[in-house]
Short mmCIF file of C-alpha atoms in Angstrom, two decimals:
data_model
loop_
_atom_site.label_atom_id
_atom_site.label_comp_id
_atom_site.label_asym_id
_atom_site.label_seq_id
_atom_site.Cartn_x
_atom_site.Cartn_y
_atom_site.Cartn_z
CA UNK A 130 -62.37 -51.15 21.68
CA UNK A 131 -59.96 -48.33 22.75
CA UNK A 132 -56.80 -47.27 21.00
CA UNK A 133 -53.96 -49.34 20.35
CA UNK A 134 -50.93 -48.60 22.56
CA UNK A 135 -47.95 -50.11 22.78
CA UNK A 136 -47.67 -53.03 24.85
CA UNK A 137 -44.47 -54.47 26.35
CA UNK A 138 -43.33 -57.27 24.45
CA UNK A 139 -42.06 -59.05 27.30
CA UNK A 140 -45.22 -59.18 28.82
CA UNK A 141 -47.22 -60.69 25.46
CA UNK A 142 -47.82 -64.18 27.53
CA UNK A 143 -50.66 -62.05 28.97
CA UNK A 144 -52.74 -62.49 25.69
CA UNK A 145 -51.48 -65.45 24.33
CA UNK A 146 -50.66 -67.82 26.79
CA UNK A 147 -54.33 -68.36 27.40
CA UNK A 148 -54.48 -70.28 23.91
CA UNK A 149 -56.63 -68.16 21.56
CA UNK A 150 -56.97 -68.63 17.77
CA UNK A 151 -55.43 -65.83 16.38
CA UNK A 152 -54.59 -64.41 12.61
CA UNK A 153 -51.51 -64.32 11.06
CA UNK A 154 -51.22 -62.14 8.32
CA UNK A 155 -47.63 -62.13 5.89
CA UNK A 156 -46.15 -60.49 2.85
CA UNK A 157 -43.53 -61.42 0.27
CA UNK A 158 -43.03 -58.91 -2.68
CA UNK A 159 -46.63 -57.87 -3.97
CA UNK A 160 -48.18 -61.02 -2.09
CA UNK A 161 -50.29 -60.01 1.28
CA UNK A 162 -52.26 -63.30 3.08
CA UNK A 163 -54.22 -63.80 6.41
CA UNK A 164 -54.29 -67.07 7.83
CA UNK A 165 -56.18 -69.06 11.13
CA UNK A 166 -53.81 -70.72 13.55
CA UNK A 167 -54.38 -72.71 16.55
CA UNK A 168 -51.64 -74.54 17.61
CA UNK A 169 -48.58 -71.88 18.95
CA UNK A 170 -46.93 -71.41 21.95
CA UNK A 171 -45.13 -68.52 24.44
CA UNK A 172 -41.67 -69.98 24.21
CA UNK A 173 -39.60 -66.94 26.36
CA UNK A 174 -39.92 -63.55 28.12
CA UNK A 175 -36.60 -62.09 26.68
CA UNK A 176 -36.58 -62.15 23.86
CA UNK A 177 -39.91 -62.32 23.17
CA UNK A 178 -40.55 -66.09 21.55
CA UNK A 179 -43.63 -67.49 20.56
CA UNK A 180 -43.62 -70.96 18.86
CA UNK A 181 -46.08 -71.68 15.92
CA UNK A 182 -46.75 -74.72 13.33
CA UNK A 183 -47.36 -73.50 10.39
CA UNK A 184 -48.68 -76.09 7.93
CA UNK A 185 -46.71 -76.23 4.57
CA UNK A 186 -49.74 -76.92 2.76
CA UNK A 187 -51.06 -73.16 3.96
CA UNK A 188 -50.99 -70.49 1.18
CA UNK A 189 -49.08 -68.33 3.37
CA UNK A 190 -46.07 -70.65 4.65
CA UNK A 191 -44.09 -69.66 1.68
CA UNK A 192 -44.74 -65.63 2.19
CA UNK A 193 -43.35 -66.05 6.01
CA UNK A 194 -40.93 -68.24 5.05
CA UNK A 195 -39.11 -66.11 2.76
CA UNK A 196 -40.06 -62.96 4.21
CA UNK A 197 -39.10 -64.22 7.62
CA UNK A 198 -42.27 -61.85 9.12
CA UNK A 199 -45.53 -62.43 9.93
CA UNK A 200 -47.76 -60.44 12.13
CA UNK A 201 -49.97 -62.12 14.65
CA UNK A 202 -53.10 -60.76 15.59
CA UNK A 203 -55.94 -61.86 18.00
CA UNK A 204 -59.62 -61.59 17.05
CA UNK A 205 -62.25 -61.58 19.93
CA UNK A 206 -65.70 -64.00 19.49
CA UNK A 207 -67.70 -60.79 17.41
CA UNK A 208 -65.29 -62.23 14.73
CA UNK A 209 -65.72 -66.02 14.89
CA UNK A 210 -67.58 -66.52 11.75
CA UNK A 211 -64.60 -64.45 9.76
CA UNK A 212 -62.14 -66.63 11.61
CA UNK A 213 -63.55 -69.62 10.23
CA UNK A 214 -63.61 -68.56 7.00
CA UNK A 215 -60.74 -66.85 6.81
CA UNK A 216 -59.50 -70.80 7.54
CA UNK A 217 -61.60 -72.19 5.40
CA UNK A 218 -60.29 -70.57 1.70
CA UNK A 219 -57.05 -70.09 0.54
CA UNK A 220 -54.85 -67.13 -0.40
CA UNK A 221 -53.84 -68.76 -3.29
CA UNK A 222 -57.64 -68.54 -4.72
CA UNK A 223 -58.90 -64.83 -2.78
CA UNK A 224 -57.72 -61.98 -2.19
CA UNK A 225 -59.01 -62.49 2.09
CA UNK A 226 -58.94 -58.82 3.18
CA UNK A 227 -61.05 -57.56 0.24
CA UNK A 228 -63.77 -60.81 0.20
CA UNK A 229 -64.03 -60.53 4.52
CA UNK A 230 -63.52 -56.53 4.50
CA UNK A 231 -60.78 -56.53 6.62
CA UNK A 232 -59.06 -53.04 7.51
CA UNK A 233 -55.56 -53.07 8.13
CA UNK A 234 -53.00 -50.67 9.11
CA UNK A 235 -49.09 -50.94 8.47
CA UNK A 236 -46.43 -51.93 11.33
CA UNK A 237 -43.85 -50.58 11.85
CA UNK A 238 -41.05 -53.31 11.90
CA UNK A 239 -42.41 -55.68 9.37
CA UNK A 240 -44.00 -55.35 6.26
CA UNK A 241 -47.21 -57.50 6.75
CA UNK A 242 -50.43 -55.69 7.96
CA UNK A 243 -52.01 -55.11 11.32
CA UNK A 244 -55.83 -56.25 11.28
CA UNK A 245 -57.52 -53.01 12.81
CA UNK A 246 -60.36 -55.17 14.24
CA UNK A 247 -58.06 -57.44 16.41
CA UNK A 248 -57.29 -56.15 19.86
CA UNK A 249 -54.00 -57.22 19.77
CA UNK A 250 -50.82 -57.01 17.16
CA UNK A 251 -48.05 -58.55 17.29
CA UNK A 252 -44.98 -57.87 14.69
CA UNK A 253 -42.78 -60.95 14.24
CA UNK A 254 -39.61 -61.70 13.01
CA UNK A 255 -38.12 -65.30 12.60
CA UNK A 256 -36.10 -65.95 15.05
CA UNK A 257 -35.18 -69.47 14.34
CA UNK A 258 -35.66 -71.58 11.55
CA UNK A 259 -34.09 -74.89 12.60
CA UNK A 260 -37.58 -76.99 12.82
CA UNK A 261 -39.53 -75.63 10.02
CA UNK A 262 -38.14 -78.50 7.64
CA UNK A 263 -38.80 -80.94 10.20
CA UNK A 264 -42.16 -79.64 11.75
CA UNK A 265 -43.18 -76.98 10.24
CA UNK A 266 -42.44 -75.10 12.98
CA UNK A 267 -41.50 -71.53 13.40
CA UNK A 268 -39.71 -69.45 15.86
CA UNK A 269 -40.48 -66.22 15.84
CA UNK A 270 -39.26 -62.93 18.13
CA UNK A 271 -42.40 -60.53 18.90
CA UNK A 272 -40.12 -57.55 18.23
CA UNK A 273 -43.04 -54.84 18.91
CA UNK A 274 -47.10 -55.43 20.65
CA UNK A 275 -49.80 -53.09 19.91
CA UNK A 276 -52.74 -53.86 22.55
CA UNK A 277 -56.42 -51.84 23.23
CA UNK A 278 -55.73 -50.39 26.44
CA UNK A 279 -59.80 -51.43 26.86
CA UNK A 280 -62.07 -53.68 27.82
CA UNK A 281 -59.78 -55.16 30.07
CA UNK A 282 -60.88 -59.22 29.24
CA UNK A 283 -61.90 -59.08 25.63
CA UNK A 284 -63.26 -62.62 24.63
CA UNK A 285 -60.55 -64.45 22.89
CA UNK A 286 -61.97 -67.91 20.91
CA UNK A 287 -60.37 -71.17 21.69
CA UNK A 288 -60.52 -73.64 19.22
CA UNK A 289 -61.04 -77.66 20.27
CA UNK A 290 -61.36 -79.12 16.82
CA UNK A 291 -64.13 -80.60 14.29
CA UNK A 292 -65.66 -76.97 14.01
CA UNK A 293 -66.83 -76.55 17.77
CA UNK A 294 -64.87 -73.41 19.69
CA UNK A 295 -64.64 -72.11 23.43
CA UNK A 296 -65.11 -68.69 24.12
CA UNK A 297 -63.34 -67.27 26.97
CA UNK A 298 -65.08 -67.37 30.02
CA UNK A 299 -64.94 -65.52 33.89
CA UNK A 300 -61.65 -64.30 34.81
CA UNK A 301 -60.25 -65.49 38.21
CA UNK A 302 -57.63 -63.76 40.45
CA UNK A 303 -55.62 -66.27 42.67
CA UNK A 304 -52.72 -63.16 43.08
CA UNK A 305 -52.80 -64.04 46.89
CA UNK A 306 -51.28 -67.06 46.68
CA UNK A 307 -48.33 -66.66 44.82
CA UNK A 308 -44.65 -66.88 45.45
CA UNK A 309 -44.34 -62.79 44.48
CA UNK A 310 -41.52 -64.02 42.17
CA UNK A 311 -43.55 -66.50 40.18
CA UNK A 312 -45.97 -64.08 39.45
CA UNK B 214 -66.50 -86.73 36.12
CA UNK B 215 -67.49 -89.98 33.98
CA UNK B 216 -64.59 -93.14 34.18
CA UNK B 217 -62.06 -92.39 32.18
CA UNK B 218 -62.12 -94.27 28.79
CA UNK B 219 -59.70 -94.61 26.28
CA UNK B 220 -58.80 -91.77 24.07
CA UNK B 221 -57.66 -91.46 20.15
CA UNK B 222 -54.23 -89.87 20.74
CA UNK B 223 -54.58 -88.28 16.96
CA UNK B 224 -57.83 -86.41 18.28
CA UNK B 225 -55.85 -84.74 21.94
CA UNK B 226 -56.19 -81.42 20.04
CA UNK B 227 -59.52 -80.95 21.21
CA UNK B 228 -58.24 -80.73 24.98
CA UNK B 229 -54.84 -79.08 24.70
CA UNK B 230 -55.15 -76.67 21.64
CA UNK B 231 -57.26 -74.09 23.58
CA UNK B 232 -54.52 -73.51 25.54
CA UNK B 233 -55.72 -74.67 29.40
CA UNK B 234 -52.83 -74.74 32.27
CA UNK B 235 -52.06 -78.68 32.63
CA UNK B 236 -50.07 -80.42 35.31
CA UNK B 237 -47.32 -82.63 34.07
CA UNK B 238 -46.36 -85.91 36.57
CA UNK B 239 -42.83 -86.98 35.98
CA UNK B 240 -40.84 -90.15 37.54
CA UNK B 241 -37.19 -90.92 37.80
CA UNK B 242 -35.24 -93.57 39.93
CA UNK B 243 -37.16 -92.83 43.34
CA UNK B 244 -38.33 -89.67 42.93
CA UNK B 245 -41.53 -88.77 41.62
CA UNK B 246 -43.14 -84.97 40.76
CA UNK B 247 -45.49 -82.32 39.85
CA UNK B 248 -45.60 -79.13 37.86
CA UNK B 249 -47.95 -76.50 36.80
CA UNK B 250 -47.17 -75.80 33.26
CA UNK B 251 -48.80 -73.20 30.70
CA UNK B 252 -46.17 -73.29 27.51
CA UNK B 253 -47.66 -75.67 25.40
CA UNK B 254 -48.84 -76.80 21.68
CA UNK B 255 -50.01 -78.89 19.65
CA UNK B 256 -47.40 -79.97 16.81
CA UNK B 257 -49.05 -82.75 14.97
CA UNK B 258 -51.70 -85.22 14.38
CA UNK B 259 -49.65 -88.43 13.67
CA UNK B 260 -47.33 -89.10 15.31
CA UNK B 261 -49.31 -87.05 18.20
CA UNK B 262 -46.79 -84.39 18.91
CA UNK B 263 -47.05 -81.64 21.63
CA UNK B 264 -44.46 -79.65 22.44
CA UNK B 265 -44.05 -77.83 26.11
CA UNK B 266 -41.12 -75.54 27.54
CA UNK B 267 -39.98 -76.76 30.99
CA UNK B 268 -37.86 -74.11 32.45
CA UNK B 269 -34.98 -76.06 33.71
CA UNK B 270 -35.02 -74.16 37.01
CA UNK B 271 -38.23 -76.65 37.98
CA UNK B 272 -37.29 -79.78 39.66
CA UNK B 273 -39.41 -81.56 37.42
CA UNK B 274 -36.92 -80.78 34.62
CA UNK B 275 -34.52 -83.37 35.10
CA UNK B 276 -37.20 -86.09 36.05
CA UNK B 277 -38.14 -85.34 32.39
CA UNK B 278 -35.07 -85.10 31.00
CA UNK B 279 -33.55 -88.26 32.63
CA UNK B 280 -36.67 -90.52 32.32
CA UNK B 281 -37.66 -89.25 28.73
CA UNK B 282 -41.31 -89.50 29.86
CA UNK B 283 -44.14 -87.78 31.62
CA UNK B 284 -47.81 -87.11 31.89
CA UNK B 285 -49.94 -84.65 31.17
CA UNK B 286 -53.27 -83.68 33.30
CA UNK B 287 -55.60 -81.36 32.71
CA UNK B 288 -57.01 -80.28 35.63
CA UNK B 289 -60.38 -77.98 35.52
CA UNK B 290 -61.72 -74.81 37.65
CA UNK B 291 -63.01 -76.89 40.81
CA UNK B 292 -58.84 -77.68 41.05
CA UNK B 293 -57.27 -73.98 40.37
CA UNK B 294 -56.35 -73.50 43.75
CA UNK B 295 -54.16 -76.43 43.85
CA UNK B 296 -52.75 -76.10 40.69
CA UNK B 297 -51.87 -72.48 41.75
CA UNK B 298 -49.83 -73.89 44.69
CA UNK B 299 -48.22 -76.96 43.23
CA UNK B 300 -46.87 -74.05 40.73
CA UNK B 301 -45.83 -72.48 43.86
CA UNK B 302 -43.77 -74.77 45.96
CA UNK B 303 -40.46 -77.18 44.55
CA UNK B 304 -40.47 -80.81 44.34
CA UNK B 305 -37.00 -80.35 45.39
CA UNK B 306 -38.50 -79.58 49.03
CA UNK B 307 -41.68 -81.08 49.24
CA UNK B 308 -43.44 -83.80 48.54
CA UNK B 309 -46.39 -82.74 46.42
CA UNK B 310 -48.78 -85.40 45.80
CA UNK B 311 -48.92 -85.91 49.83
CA UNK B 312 -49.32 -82.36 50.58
CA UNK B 313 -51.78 -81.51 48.00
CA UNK B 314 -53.79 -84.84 48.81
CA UNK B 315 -53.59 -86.23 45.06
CA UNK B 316 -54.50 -89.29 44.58
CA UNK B 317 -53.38 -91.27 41.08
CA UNK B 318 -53.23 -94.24 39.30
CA UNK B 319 -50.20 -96.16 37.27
CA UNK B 320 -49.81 -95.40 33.84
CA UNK B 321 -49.40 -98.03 31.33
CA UNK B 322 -46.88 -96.72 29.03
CA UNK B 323 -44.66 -94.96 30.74
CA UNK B 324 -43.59 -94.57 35.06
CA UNK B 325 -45.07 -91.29 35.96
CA UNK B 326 -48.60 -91.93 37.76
CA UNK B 327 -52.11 -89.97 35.88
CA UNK B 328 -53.45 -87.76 38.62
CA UNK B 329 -57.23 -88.93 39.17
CA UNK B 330 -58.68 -85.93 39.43
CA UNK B 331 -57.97 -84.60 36.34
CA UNK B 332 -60.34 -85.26 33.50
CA UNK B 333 -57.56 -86.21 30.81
CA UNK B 334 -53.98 -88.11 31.32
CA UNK B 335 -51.96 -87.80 28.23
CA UNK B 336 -49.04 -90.53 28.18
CA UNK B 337 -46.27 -88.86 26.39
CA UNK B 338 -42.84 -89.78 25.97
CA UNK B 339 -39.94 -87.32 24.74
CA UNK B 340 -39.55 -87.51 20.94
CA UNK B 341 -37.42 -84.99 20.29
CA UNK B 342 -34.74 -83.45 22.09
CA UNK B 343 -33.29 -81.50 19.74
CA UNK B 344 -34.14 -78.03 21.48
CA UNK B 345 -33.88 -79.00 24.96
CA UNK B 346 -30.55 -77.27 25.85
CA UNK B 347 -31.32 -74.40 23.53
CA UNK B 348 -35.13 -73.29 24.88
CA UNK B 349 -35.79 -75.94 26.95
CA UNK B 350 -38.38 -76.90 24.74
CA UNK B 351 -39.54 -80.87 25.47
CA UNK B 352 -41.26 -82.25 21.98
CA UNK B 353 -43.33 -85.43 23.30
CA UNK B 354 -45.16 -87.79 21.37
CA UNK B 355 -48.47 -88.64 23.07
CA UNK B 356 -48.42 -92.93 23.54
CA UNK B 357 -51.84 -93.12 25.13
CA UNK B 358 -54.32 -90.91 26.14
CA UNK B 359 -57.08 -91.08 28.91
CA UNK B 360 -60.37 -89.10 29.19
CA UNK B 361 -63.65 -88.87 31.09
CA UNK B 362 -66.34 -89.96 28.84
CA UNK B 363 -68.43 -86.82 30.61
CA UNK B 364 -68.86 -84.30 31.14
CA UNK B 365 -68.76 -82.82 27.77
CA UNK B 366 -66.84 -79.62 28.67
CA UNK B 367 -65.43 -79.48 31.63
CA UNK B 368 -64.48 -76.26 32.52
CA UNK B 369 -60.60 -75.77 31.81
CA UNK B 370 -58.83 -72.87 33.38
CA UNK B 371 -56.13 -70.70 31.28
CA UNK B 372 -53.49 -68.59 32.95
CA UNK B 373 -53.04 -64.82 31.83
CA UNK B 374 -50.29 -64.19 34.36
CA UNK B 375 -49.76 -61.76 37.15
CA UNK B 376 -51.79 -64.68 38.85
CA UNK B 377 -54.80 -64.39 37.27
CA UNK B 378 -56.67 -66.99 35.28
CA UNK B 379 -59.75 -67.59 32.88
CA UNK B 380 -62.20 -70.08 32.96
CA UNK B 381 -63.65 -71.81 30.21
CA UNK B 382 -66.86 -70.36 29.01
CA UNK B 383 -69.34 -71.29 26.66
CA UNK B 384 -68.83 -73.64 24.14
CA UNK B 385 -69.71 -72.47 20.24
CA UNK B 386 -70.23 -75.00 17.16
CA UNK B 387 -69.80 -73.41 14.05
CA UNK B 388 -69.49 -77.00 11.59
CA UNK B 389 -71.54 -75.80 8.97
CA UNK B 390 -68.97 -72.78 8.08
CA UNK B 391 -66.47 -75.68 7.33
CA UNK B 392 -64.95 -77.42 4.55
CA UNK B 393 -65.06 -80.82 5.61
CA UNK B 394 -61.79 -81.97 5.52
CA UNK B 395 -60.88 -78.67 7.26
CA UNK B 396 -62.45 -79.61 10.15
#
């Protein structure tokens, strides 16, 4: 994987769009926790939204909800078996980057870690908290991307449910038949 | 691609959280439509929630809106090309099911049709419109949902943007690395 550069936040569709499990990692006052999410969605371009349900009963909904931050970080397929596990214990019980050796480096708008092993980094700040009573669902702003400016298709992990994941496949270009503005 | 059987809707997770490009049918009055749509997630088990942004510059947007209902396809690989152009071309001016040659069938729950050639039909019908006029974020609840009893993974495709895609690859089980009521 090649450095980390700076990657337009308006443009952070590219990774997640595609719907890969990713890592969220938080921290509230001496707390620091890594979760496994599935279920979020690109909500805007500008600003930068992406939707994600956060399940209260997750060890780390209480350190992004009163921290407001959360970084979100996207592992490639080398790191399914941490992925799982990482979903599979709780912060509450383990201290997650010391049991899975995960190395982390700060961000620079939020206080929660980047996870040096993911390709990508996103640093979040909640941009809306009217559905996280109701759904436990978060809005946050991607308010600064850090992506590996190589390979140029690393292999995200999809996840379908009941333990079984997709691993991204061939990449496709249909470029030529766009409308140039819907590209 | 087996008949299409009856689905659980609690279990649609396993088709929409890893993220493919769907097409979403919509019906109001006399008009019916299509849409290629990528901002989607899955919000709950029970009731089955999934939530999608429907930029309200599509035609399709006030189908939705005004009927409250619509279905979602998932289309795989063999049908990129034509998902690429229905996401290229306006209800407003053209009749898409006629140009694009899709055939489908009634629903039972709700008025738009299920597009045959797409493996799953998900009958949803708006549950929440709370955050329409804000993001023009749609939160459905899935009534009834339709899938091909084979194959078992049929090859989804997931756009990156910039009019590229990826395909499906292989498919991973990693149960045994699971708590079981994780999974």
């Amino acid at each position: 994987m090649s450095k980390k550069l700076d990657y337009p936040v308006a443009d952070i569709r590219h990774y997640l769009e595609p719907g890969p499990v990713v890592l969220v990692t938080s921290r509230w006052q001496d707390e620091t926790d890594v979760m496994t999410l599935g279920w979020h969605t690109v909500m805007e371009f500008t600003p930068s939204l992406v939707g994600c349900i956060i399940a209260s009963s997750n060890h780390s909904f209480e350190l992004i909800r009163s921290s407001r931050e959360c970084v979100i970080n996207i592992p490639t397929v080398e790191m399914i078996d941490t992925v799982v596990d990482i979903g599979n214990c709780s912060g509450a019980e383990v201290d997650k980057f010391s049991r899975f050796g995960l190395t982390t480096s700060a961000a620079s708008k939020v206080s929660a870690p980047l996870i040096d092993d993911c390709f990508v980094n996103l640093e979040c700040k909640l941009y809306d908290d009217c559905l996280i009573d109701t759904y436990n669902y978060f809005i946050f702003e991607v308010v600064k991307a850090h992506a590996a400016a190589g390979p140029k298709h690393p292999q995200t992990v999809h996840y379908t449910g009941d333990g079984e994941f997709m691993a991204a496949g061939k990449h496709l270009s249909r470029r030529g038949r766009f409308v140039t503005q819907n590209l």
